[in-house]
Amino acid sequence: MRIVIAGSSGYLGTALMQALEGHDIVRLVRRRPDEENEILWDPYREALDPQILDGADAVVNLCGASIGGQRWNAAYKQRLRTSRVIPTTVLAKAVAQAGVPALINGSAMGWYGDRADLEVDETYPAAADFLGQLCLAWEQAAAPAAEAGARVAYLRTGHVLGPGSVLIARLKPAWKFGLGGRFGSGRQYMSWMSLRDWTAAAKLVIEGDTAGPVNMVGPNAVRNKDFAKALGAAVHRPAIWPIPGWAVKIVAGEAAVEMLRGANIKPRKLEAMGYEFQDETVFEALRTALR
């Protein structure tokens, strides 16, 4: 397949590039191209020439500023939205004009918001909070491609656990010193997925015929307190120090919602596709990530 990828330099994009080895890959980059397969684009200044997508079988869009990049002030919340909606809109219009058969677009588990103990799947509506509405706008920005007849899939990604992942990098030092523990009550669900499962599942979506939202999470979401214990076991340390919710909010601000709330998200689409998970438990994923 000829696959055009935007956002290939990020954590997930880099791993996906390796998983797609053997395909003809074209990278859209915002710096001076220094490889034959790289093409310069700037979605914030101009439309993408649809001729760039000639012959492409799929476009993959993983653009977006990090949710945990910094505290969420008004300016950063606008950056979170802009960095997702604008590139998606530009790519979707180019896909429509060039007649590309498929657009595989990023999205996130933030779509579901805080659902307490309720099991949710791809059929549930977007939450009314900031992240839910951000994901809604993100997915809606791909409408031009869908209206033109392209297959559009949305990768609603949970916490990805792999070597060098942001979440593990931030938590590992405290856990290594035996200072880890649950966040807040610890009862909130964390939907996670190992990096190798994420890349394999994304490859399956790209090469297949699935459309619509796809929950990119593992089969067994865990409560935060159980995640804390699993990470402690993976680094051979206890995880007995609870971190009060107010302390998390002081450090992370509004971004703390990622750790203090959650949903028990089920990967129904992946299961229907027959995907077989390599890491079915969070301990397996953490052990692989820290190996």
PDB file of C-alpha atoms in Angstrom:
ATOM      1  CA  MET A   1       0.000   0.000   0.000  1.00  0.00           C
ATOM      2  CA  ARG A   2       1.009   3.619  -0.509  1.00  0.00           C
ATOM      3  CA  ILE A   3       0.367   5.295   2.849  1.00  0.00           C
ATOM      4  CA  VAL A   4       0.738   9.009   3.596  1.00  0.00           C
ATOM      5  CA  ILE A   5       1.330   9.788   7.281  1.00  0.00           C
ATOM      6  CA  ALA A   6       1.069  13.100   9.129  1.00  0.00           C
ATOM      7  CA  GLY A   7       2.392  13.158  12.682  1.00  0.00           C
ATOM      8  CA  SER A   8       4.912  10.392  12.052  1.00  0.00           C
ATOM      9  CA  SER A   9       7.575  11.895  14.326  1.00  0.00           C
ATOM     10  CA  GLY A  10       5.550  11.492  17.532  1.00  0.00           C
ATOM     11  CA  TYR A  11       5.681   8.550  19.923  1.00  0.00           C
ATOM     12  CA  LEU A  12       2.908   6.586  18.219  1.00  0.00           C
ATOM     13  CA  GLY A  13       3.856   7.704  14.724  1.00  0.00           C
ATOM     14  CA  THR A  14       7.443   6.515  15.111  1.00  0.00           C
ATOM     15  CA  ALA A  15       6.305   3.085  16.305  1.00  0.00           C
ATOM     16  CA  LEU A  16       3.693   2.833  13.548  1.00  0.00           C
ATOM     17  CA  MET A  17       6.291   3.625  10.872  1.00  0.00           C
ATOM     18  CA  GLN A  18       8.258   0.577  11.996  1.00  0.00           C
ATOM     19  CA  ALA A  19       5.139  -1.620  12.003  1.00  0.00           C
ATOM     20  CA  LEU A  20       4.309  -0.545   8.438  1.00  0.00           C
ATOM     21  CA  GLU A  21       7.705  -1.506   7.053  1.00  0.00           C
ATOM     22  CA  GLY A  22       7.239  -2.993   3.604  1.00  0.00           C
ATOM     23  CA  HIS A  23       4.585  -0.491   2.564  1.00  0.00           C
ATOM     24  CA  ASP A  24       5.385   2.588   0.455  1.00  0.00           C
ATOM     25  CA  ILE A  25       5.364   5.342   3.105  1.00  0.00           C
ATOM     26  CA  VAL A  26       5.214   9.089   2.461  1.00  0.00           C
ATOM     27  CA  ARG A  27       5.739  11.389   5.447  1.00  0.00           C
ATOM     28  CA  LEU A  28       4.244  14.872   5.664  1.00  0.00           C
ATOM     29  CA  VAL A  29       6.671  16.985   7.706  1.00  0.00           C
ATOM     30  CA  ARG A  30       6.737  20.604   8.880  1.00  0.00           C
ATOM     31  CA  ARG A  31      10.517  20.997   8.703  1.00  0.00           C
ATOM     32  CA  ARG A  32      12.808  20.955   5.688  1.00  0.00           C
ATOM     33  CA  PRO A  33      12.529  17.465   4.140  1.00  0.00           C
ATOM     34  CA  ASP A  34      15.787  15.509   4.302  1.00  0.00           C
ATOM     35  CA  GLU A  35      14.589  12.112   3.054  1.00  0.00           C
ATOM     36  CA  GLU A  36      13.190  11.079  -0.314  1.00  0.00           C
ATOM     37  CA  ASN A  37       9.876  10.026   1.202  1.00  0.00           C
ATOM     38  CA  GLU A  38       9.281  13.340   3.024  1.00  0.00           C
ATOM     39  CA  ILE A  39       7.088  16.192   1.759  1.00  0.00           C
ATOM     40  CA  LEU A  40       6.818  19.620   3.361  1.00  0.00           C
ATOM     41  CA  TRP A  41       3.383  20.830   4.464  1.00  0.00           C
ATOM     42  CA  ASP A  42       2.018  23.539   6.746  1.00  0.00           C
ATOM     43  CA  PRO A  43      -1.676  22.998   7.497  1.00  0.00           C
ATOM     44  CA  TYR A  44      -1.848  26.271   9.431  1.00  0.00           C
ATOM     45  CA  ARG A  45      -0.927  28.387   6.407  1.00  0.00           C
ATOM     46  CA  GLU A  46      -2.293  26.692   3.312  1.00  0.00           C
ATOM     47  CA  ALA A  47      -4.289  23.799   1.922  1.00  0.00           C
ATOM     48  CA  LEU A  48      -2.536  20.566   0.979  1.00  0.00           C
ATOM     49  CA  ASP A  49      -2.101  20.085  -2.754  1.00  0.00           C
ATOM     50  CA  PRO A  50      -4.272  17.021  -3.507  1.00  0.00           C
ATOM     51  CA  GLN A  51      -1.730  15.931  -6.128  1.00  0.00           C
ATOM     52  CA  ILE A  52       0.531  14.994  -3.230  1.00  0.00           C
ATOM     53  CA  LEU A  53      -1.968  12.252  -2.392  1.00  0.00           C
ATOM     54  CA  ASP A  54      -2.188  10.859  -5.939  1.00  0.00           C
ATOM     55  CA  GLY A  55      -1.953   7.073  -5.825  1.00  0.00           C
ATOM     56  CA  ALA A  56      -2.298   6.897  -2.035  1.00  0.00           C
ATOM     57  CA  ASP A  57      -4.306   3.997  -0.644  1.00  0.00           C
ATOM     58  CA  ALA A  58      -4.649   5.571   2.813  1.00  0.00           C
ATOM     59  CA  VAL A  59      -3.836   8.725   4.742  1.00  0.00           C
ATOM     60  CA  VAL A  60      -3.002   8.423   8.450  1.00  0.00           C
ATOM     61  CA  ASN A  61      -3.300  11.496  10.667  1.00  0.00           C
ATOM     62  CA  LEU A  62      -1.707  11.418  14.127  1.00  0.00           C
ATOM     63  CA  CYS A  63      -1.243  15.181  14.589  1.00  0.00           C
ATOM     64  CA  GLY A  64      -1.977  16.822  17.937  1.00  0.00           C
ATOM     65  CA  ALA A  65      -0.224  18.518  20.858  1.00  0.00           C
ATOM     66  CA  SER A  66       0.301  16.371  23.944  1.00  0.00           C
ATOM     67  CA  ILE A  67      -2.623  16.260  26.381  1.00  0.00           C
ATOM     68  CA  GLY A  68      -0.109  16.061  29.218  1.00  0.00           C
ATOM     69  CA  GLY A  69       2.261  18.583  27.711  1.00  0.00           C
ATOM     70  CA  GLN A  70       1.675  21.214  30.379  1.00  0.00           C
ATOM     71  CA  ARG A  71      -1.012  22.754  32.595  1.00  0.00           C
ATOM     72  CA  TRP A  72      -4.196  23.585  30.771  1.00  0.00           C
ATOM     73  CA  ASN A  73      -4.535  27.342  30.675  1.00  0.00           C
ATOM     74  CA  ALA A  74      -6.798  28.932  28.065  1.00  0.00           C
ATOM     75  CA  ALA A  75      -3.968  29.237  25.540  1.00  0.00           C
ATOM     76  CA  TYR A  76      -2.908  25.606  25.832  1.00  0.00           C
ATOM     77  CA  LYS A  77      -6.492  24.351  25.605  1.00  0.00           C
ATOM     78  CA  GLN A  78      -6.795  26.300  22.356  1.00  0.00           C
ATOM     79  CA  ARG A  79      -3.548  24.734  21.150  1.00  0.00           C
ATOM     80  CA  LEU A  80      -4.880  21.259  21.956  1.00  0.00           C
ATOM     81  CA  ARG A  81      -7.917  21.972  19.795  1.00  0.00           C
ATOM     82  CA  THR A  82      -6.157  23.787  16.961  1.00  0.00           C
ATOM     83  CA  SER A  83      -3.394  21.180  16.618  1.00  0.00           C
ATOM     84  CA  ARG A  84      -6.026  18.501  16.056  1.00  0.00           C
ATOM     85  CA  VAL A  85      -8.867  20.162  14.181  1.00  0.00           C
ATOM     86  CA  ILE A  86      -6.909  22.187  11.620  1.00  0.00           C
ATOM     87  CA  PRO A  87      -4.604  19.401  10.317  1.00  0.00           C
ATOM     88  CA  THR A  88      -7.570  17.003  10.223  1.00  0.00           C
ATOM     89  CA  THR A  89      -9.668  19.483   8.231  1.00  0.00           C
ATOM     90  CA  VAL A  90      -6.855  20.135   5.742  1.00  0.00           C
ATOM     91  CA  LEU A  91      -6.154  16.432   5.261  1.00  0.00           C
ATOM     92  CA  ALA A  92      -9.837  15.487   4.969  1.00  0.00           C
ATOM     93  CA  LYS A  93     -10.387  18.060   2.219  1.00  0.00           C
ATOM     94  CA  ALA A  94      -7.304  16.859   0.325  1.00  0.00           C
ATOM     95  CA  VAL A  95      -8.424  13.223   0.703  1.00  0.00           C
ATOM     96  CA  ALA A  96     -11.824  14.182  -0.726  1.00  0.00           C
ATOM     97  CA  GLN A  97     -10.306  16.066  -3.664  1.00  0.00           C
ATOM     98  CA  ALA A  98      -7.765  13.351  -4.476  1.00  0.00           C
ATOM     99  CA  GLY A  99     -10.223  10.494  -4.082  1.00  0.00           C
ATOM    100  CA  VAL A 100      -8.088   8.638  -1.524  1.00  0.00           C
ATOM    101  CA  PRO A 101      -9.976   5.513  -0.392  1.00  0.00           C
ATOM    102  CA  ALA A 102      -9.246   5.797   3.348  1.00  0.00           C
ATOM    103  CA  LEU A 103      -8.453   8.278   6.114  1.00  0.00           C
ATOM    104  CA  ILE A 104      -7.307   6.834   9.442  1.00  0.00           C
ATOM    105  CA  ASN A 105      -7.583   9.656  11.950  1.00  0.00           C
ATOM    106  CA  GLY A 106      -6.424  10.024  15.519  1.00  0.00           C
ATOM    107  CA  SER A 107      -8.853  10.415  18.411  1.00  0.00           C
ATOM    108  CA  ALA A 108      -8.765   9.587  22.108  1.00  0.00           C
ATOM    109  CA  MET A 109     -10.487   7.894  25.013  1.00  0.00           C
ATOM    110  CA  GLY A 110     -11.289  11.391  26.295  1.00  0.00           C
ATOM    111  CA  TRP A 111     -14.390  11.045  24.090  1.00  0.00           C
ATOM    112  CA  TYR A 112     -16.090   9.083  26.895  1.00  0.00           C
ATOM    113  CA  GLY A 113     -15.346  11.311  29.882  1.00  0.00           C
ATOM    114  CA  ASP A 114     -16.047   9.998  33.376  1.00  0.00           C
ATOM    115  CA  ARG A 115     -18.428   7.007  33.221  1.00  0.00           C
ATOM    116  CA  ALA A 116     -17.789   5.625  36.735  1.00  0.00           C
ATOM    117  CA  ASP A 117     -18.334   1.838  36.644  1.00  0.00           C
ATOM    118  CA  LEU A 118     -20.285   1.757  33.368  1.00  0.00           C
ATOM    119  CA  GLU A 119     -18.837  -0.323  30.522  1.00  0.00           C
ATOM    120  CA  VAL A 120     -18.740   1.736  27.324  1.00  0.00           C
ATOM    121  CA  ASP A 121     -18.036   0.893  23.699  1.00  0.00           C
ATOM    122  CA  GLU A 122     -17.849   2.743  20.383  1.00  0.00           C
ATOM    123  CA  THR A 123     -21.611   3.421  20.350  1.00  0.00           C
ATOM    124  CA  TYR A 124     -21.565   5.836  23.309  1.00  0.00           C
ATOM    125  CA  PRO A 125     -21.871   9.601  22.680  1.00  0.00           C
ATOM    126  CA  ALA A 126     -19.173  12.140  23.447  1.00  0.00           C
ATOM    127  CA  ALA A 127     -18.947  13.523  26.978  1.00  0.00           C
ATOM    128  CA  ALA A 128     -19.917  17.135  27.581  1.00  0.00           C
ATOM    129  CA  ASP A 129     -16.597  18.035  29.236  1.00  0.00           C
ATOM    130  CA  PHE A 130     -13.568  19.649  27.556  1.00  0.00           C
ATOM    131  CA  LEU A 131     -11.927  16.437  26.355  1.00  0.00           C
ATOM    132  CA  GLY A 132     -15.195  14.940  25.147  1.00  0.00           C
ATOM    133  CA  GLN A 133     -15.994  18.009  23.069  1.00  0.00           C
ATOM    134  CA  LEU A 134     -12.395  18.228  21.857  1.00  0.00           C
ATOM    135  CA  CYS A 135     -12.605  14.657  20.528  1.00  0.00           C
ATOM    136  CA  LEU A 136     -16.000  15.391  18.989  1.00  0.00           C
ATOM    137  CA  ALA A 137     -14.631  18.389  17.075  1.00  0.00           C
ATOM    138  CA  TRP A 138     -11.562  16.355  16.095  1.00  0.00           C
ATOM    139  CA  GLU A 139     -13.629  13.560  14.575  1.00  0.00           C
ATOM    140  CA  GLN A 140     -16.123  15.911  12.954  1.00  0.00           C
ATOM    141  CA  ALA A 141     -13.247  17.663  11.171  1.00  0.00           C
ATOM    142  CA  ALA A 142     -12.809  14.519   9.058  1.00  0.00           C
ATOM    143  CA  ALA A 143     -16.312  14.907   7.594  1.00  0.00           C
ATOM    144  CA  PRO A 144     -15.199  16.112   4.111  1.00  0.00           C
ATOM    145  CA  ALA A 145     -13.418  12.795   3.518  1.00  0.00           C
ATOM    146  CA  ALA A 146     -16.394  10.726   4.681  1.00  0.00           C
ATOM    147  CA  GLU A 147     -18.807  12.808   2.585  1.00  0.00           C
ATOM    148  CA  ALA A 148     -16.655  12.137  -0.473  1.00  0.00           C
ATOM    149  CA  GLY A 149     -16.987   8.392   0.078  1.00  0.00           C
ATOM    150  CA  ALA A 150     -13.686   7.647   1.804  1.00  0.00           C
ATOM    151  CA  ARG A 151     -13.519   5.065   4.555  1.00  0.00           C
ATOM    152  CA  VAL A 152     -12.836   7.075   7.719  1.00  0.00           C
ATOM    153  CA  ALA A 153     -11.737   5.381  10.951  1.00  0.00           C
ATOM    154  CA  TYR A 154     -11.110   7.151  14.253  1.00  0.00           C
ATOM    155  CA  LEU A 155      -8.499   5.672  16.596  1.00  0.00           C
ATOM    156  CA  ARG A 156      -9.818   6.426  20.105  1.00  0.00           C
ATOM    157  CA  THR A 157      -6.577   5.782  21.937  1.00  0.00           C
ATOM    158  CA  GLY A 158      -6.208   5.121  25.672  1.00  0.00           C
ATOM    159  CA  HIS A 159      -3.041   5.238  27.795  1.00  0.00           C
ATOM    160  CA  VAL A 160      -0.346   3.586  25.659  1.00  0.00           C
ATOM    161  CA  LEU A 161       2.217   1.619  27.674  1.00  0.00           C
ATOM    162  CA  GLY A 162       5.509   0.987  25.958  1.00  0.00           C
ATOM    163  CA  PRO A 163       9.240   1.731  26.193  1.00  0.00           C
ATOM    164  CA  GLY A 164       9.656   5.480  26.521  1.00  0.00           C
ATOM    165  CA  SER A 165       5.930   6.232  26.890  1.00  0.00           C
ATOM    166  CA  VAL A 166       5.131   9.550  28.548  1.00  0.00           C
ATOM    167  CA  LEU A 167       3.006   8.050  31.325  1.00  0.00           C
ATOM    168  CA  ILE A 168       5.641   5.528  32.404  1.00  0.00           C
ATOM    169  CA  ALA A 169       8.461   8.071  32.129  1.00  0.00           C
ATOM    170  CA  ARG A 170       6.619  10.386  34.531  1.00  0.00           C
ATOM    171  CA  LEU A 171       5.596   7.751  37.062  1.00  0.00           C
ATOM    172  CA  LYS A 172       8.562   5.377  37.074  1.00  0.00           C
ATOM    173  CA  PRO A 173      10.970   7.547  39.175  1.00  0.00           C
ATOM    174  CA  ALA A 174       8.522   7.836  42.089  1.00  0.00           C
ATOM    175  CA  TRP A 175       7.665   4.141  41.938  1.00  0.00           C
ATOM    176  CA  LYS A 176      11.355   3.160  41.803  1.00  0.00           C
ATOM    177  CA  PHE A 177      11.854   4.985  45.097  1.00  0.00           C
ATOM    178  CA  GLY A 178       8.846   3.253  46.638  1.00  0.00           C
ATOM    179  CA  LEU A 179       6.761   6.438  46.613  1.00  0.00           C
ATOM    180  CA  GLY A 180       4.070   5.281  44.202  1.00  0.00           C
ATOM    181  CA  GLY A 181       0.412   4.765  44.930  1.00  0.00           C
ATOM    182  CA  ARG A 182      -3.136   5.337  43.794  1.00  0.00           C
ATOM    183  CA  PHE A 183      -4.353   8.735  42.583  1.00  0.00           C
ATOM    184  CA  GLY A 184      -7.307  10.084  44.539  1.00  0.00           C
ATOM    185  CA  SER A 185      -9.740   7.320  45.481  1.00  0.00           C
ATOM    186  CA  GLY A 186      -8.038   4.889  43.114  1.00  0.00           C
ATOM    187  CA  ARG A 187     -11.429   3.558  42.005  1.00  0.00           C
ATOM    188  CA  GLN A 188     -11.427   5.382  38.666  1.00  0.00           C
ATOM    189  CA  TYR A 189     -10.839   3.204  35.621  1.00  0.00           C
ATOM    190  CA  MET A 190      -7.755   3.456  33.428  1.00  0.00           C
ATOM    191  CA  SER A 191      -8.095   2.178  29.888  1.00  0.00           C
ATOM    192  CA  TRP A 192      -4.666   1.214  28.590  1.00  0.00           C
ATOM    193  CA  MET A 193      -3.040  -0.572  25.659  1.00  0.00           C
ATOM    194  CA  SER A 194       0.483  -1.870  25.129  1.00  0.00           C
ATOM    195  CA  LEU A 195       2.477  -0.128  22.412  1.00  0.00           C
ATOM    196  CA  ARG A 196       2.939  -3.326  20.433  1.00  0.00           C
ATOM    197  CA  ASP A 197      -0.800  -3.980  20.501  1.00  0.00           C
ATOM    198  CA  TRP A 198      -1.522  -0.387  19.474  1.00  0.00           C
ATOM    199  CA  THR A 199       0.752  -0.581  16.442  1.00  0.00           C
ATOM    200  CA  ALA A 200      -0.515  -4.031  15.416  1.00  0.00           C
ATOM    201  CA  ALA A 201      -4.151  -2.953  15.804  1.00  0.00           C
ATOM    202  CA  ALA A 202      -3.573   0.316  13.926  1.00  0.00           C
ATOM    203  CA  LYS A 203      -1.922  -1.643  11.104  1.00  0.00           C
ATOM    204  CA  LEU A 204      -4.965  -3.927  10.992  1.00  0.00           C
ATOM    205  CA  VAL A 205      -7.310  -0.938  10.718  1.00  0.00           C
ATOM    206  CA  ILE A 206      -5.196   0.681   7.988  1.00  0.00           C
ATOM    207  CA  GLU A 207      -4.995  -2.489   5.903  1.00  0.00           C
ATOM    208  CA  GLY A 208      -8.607  -3.567   6.537  1.00  0.00           C
ATOM    209  CA  ASP A 209     -12.038  -2.166   5.805  1.00  0.00           C
ATOM    210  CA  THR A 210     -13.245  -0.980   9.230  1.00  0.00           C
ATOM    211  CA  ALA A 211     -14.811   2.482   9.418  1.00  0.00           C
ATOM    212  CA  GLY A 212     -16.004   4.664  12.270  1.00  0.00           C
ATOM    213  CA  PRO A 213     -14.618   4.798  15.811  1.00  0.00           C
ATOM    214  CA  VAL A 214     -12.261   2.079  17.018  1.00  0.00           C
ATOM    215  CA  ASN A 215     -11.403   1.899  20.714  1.00  0.00           C
ATOM    216  CA  MET A 216      -7.633   1.452  20.866  1.00  0.00           C
ATOM    217  CA  VAL A 217      -7.533  -0.019  24.364  1.00  0.00           C
ATOM    218  CA  GLY A 218      -6.689  -3.365  25.899  1.00  0.00           C
ATOM    219  CA  PRO A 219      -9.354  -5.936  26.768  1.00  0.00           C
ATOM    220  CA  ASN A 220      -9.180  -5.365  30.515  1.00  0.00           C
ATOM    221  CA  ALA A 221      -9.338  -1.832  31.865  1.00  0.00           C
ATOM    222  CA  VAL A 222      -8.090  -1.543  35.469  1.00  0.00           C
ATOM    223  CA  ARG A 223      -8.848   0.716  38.362  1.00  0.00           C
ATOM    224  CA  ASN A 224      -6.159   3.254  39.148  1.00  0.00           C
ATOM    225  CA  LYS A 225      -5.265   1.538  42.425  1.00  0.00           C
ATOM    226  CA  ASP A 226      -4.642  -1.729  40.556  1.00  0.00           C
ATOM    227  CA  PHE A 227      -2.536   0.046  37.953  1.00  0.00           C
ATOM    228  CA  ALA A 228      -0.427   1.497  40.776  1.00  0.00           C
ATOM    229  CA  LYS A 229       0.112  -1.994  42.239  1.00  0.00           C
ATOM    230  CA  ALA A 230       0.950  -3.452  38.830  1.00  0.00           C
ATOM    231  CA  LEU A 231       3.543  -0.753  38.169  1.00  0.00           C
ATOM    232  CA  GLY A 232       5.000  -1.373  41.635  1.00  0.00           C
ATOM    233  CA  ALA A 233       5.239  -5.096  40.891  1.00  0.00           C
ATOM    234  CA  ALA A 234       6.885  -4.379  37.541  1.00  0.00           C
ATOM    235  CA  VAL A 235       9.642  -2.315  39.203  1.00  0.00           C
ATOM    236  CA  HIS A 236       9.757  -4.570  42.291  1.00  0.00           C
ATOM    237  CA  ARG A 237       8.624  -1.892  44.709  1.00  0.00           C
ATOM    238  CA  PRO A 238       5.533  -1.447  46.892  1.00  0.00           C
ATOM    239  CA  ALA A 239       2.951   1.145  45.833  1.00  0.00           C
ATOM    240  CA  ILE A 240       1.388   2.110  49.145  1.00  0.00           C
ATOM    241  CA  TRP A 241       1.471   5.911  49.167  1.00  0.00           C
ATOM    242  CA  PRO A 242      -1.876   7.378  48.087  1.00  0.00           C
ATOM    243  CA  ILE A 243      -1.669  10.690  46.249  1.00  0.00           C
ATOM    244  CA  PRO A 244      -4.654  12.892  47.172  1.00  0.00           C
ATOM    245  CA  GLY A 245      -6.707  14.286  44.325  1.00  0.00           C
ATOM    246  CA  TRP A 246      -6.056  17.857  45.440  1.00  0.00           C
ATOM    247  CA  ALA A 247      -2.292  17.254  45.220  1.00  0.00           C
ATOM    248  CA  VAL A 248      -2.624  15.891  41.679  1.00  0.00           C
ATOM    249  CA  LYS A 249      -4.637  18.965  40.691  1.00  0.00           C
ATOM    250  CA  ILE A 250      -2.028  21.327  42.162  1.00  0.00           C
ATOM    251  CA  VAL A 251       0.690  19.682  40.063  1.00  0.00           C
ATOM    252  CA  ALA A 252      -1.253  19.032  36.866  1.00  0.00           C
ATOM    253  CA  GLY A 253      -4.133  21.513  37.013  1.00  0.00           C
ATOM    254  CA  GLU A 254      -7.142  20.659  34.842  1.00  0.00           C
ATOM    255  CA  ALA A 255      -5.077  17.999  33.059  1.00  0.00           C
ATOM    256  CA  ALA A 256      -5.477  15.925  36.237  1.00  0.00           C
ATOM    257  CA  VAL A 257      -8.825  14.710  34.877  1.00  0.00           C
ATOM    258  CA  GLU A 258      -6.812  12.156  32.893  1.00  0.00           C
ATOM    259  CA  MET A 259      -5.752  10.475  36.131  1.00  0.00           C
ATOM    260  CA  LEU A 260      -8.639  11.239  38.493  1.00  0.00           C
ATOM    261  CA  ARG A 261     -11.520  10.197  36.226  1.00  0.00           C
ATOM    262  CA  GLY A 262     -11.986   7.529  33.630  1.00  0.00           C
ATOM    263  CA  ALA A 263     -14.157   4.977  31.899  1.00  0.00           C
ATOM    264  CA  ASN A 264     -14.233   1.204  31.550  1.00  0.00           C
ATOM    265  CA  ILE A 265     -13.784   1.224  27.770  1.00  0.00           C
ATOM    266  CA  LYS A 266     -14.202  -1.970  25.769  1.00  0.00           C
ATOM    267  CA  PRO A 267     -12.491  -2.623  22.387  1.00  0.00           C
ATOM    268  CA  ARG A 268     -15.617  -4.059  20.729  1.00  0.00           C
ATOM    269  CA  LYS A 269     -14.567  -3.152  17.170  1.00  0.00           C
ATOM    270  CA  LEU A 270     -11.147  -4.784  17.513  1.00  0.00           C
ATOM    271  CA  GLU A 271     -12.724  -7.888  19.007  1.00  0.00           C
ATOM    272  CA  ALA A 272     -15.210  -8.036  16.121  1.00  0.00           C
ATOM    273  CA  MET A 273     -12.273  -7.790  13.712  1.00  0.00           C
ATOM    274  CA  GLY A 274     -10.739 -10.839  15.365  1.00  0.00           C
ATOM    275  CA  TYR A 275      -7.761  -8.992  16.794  1.00  0.00           C
ATOM    276  CA  GLU A 276      -5.776 -11.122  19.280  1.00  0.00           C
ATOM    277  CA  PHE A 277      -4.101  -9.083  22.012  1.00  0.00           C
ATOM    278  CA  GLN A 278      -0.451  -9.737  22.795  1.00  0.00           C
ATOM    279  CA  ASP A 279      -0.791  -8.137  26.247  1.00  0.00           C
ATOM    280  CA  GLU A 280      -4.114  -8.904  27.926  1.00  0.00           C
ATOM    281  CA  THR A 281      -3.242  -7.635  31.411  1.00  0.00           C
ATOM    282  CA  VAL A 282      -1.756  -4.336  32.492  1.00  0.00           C
ATOM    283  CA  PHE A 283       1.080  -6.152  34.268  1.00  0.00           C
ATOM    284  CA  GLU A 284       2.059  -7.864  31.009  1.00  0.00           C
ATOM    285  CA  ALA A 285       2.059  -4.505  29.237  1.00  0.00           C
ATOM    286  CA  LEU A 286       4.112  -2.834  31.967  1.00  0.00           C
ATOM    287  CA  ARG A 287       6.594  -5.697  32.142  1.00  0.00           C
ATOM    288  CA  THR A 288       7.089  -5.519  28.382  1.00  0.00           C
ATOM    289  CA  ALA A 289       7.483  -1.733  28.498  1.00  0.00           C
ATOM    290  CA  LEU A 290      10.061  -1.858  31.288  1.00  0.00           C
ATOM    291  CA  ARG A 291      11.968  -4.916  30.088  1.00  0.00           C
TER     292      ARG A 291
END
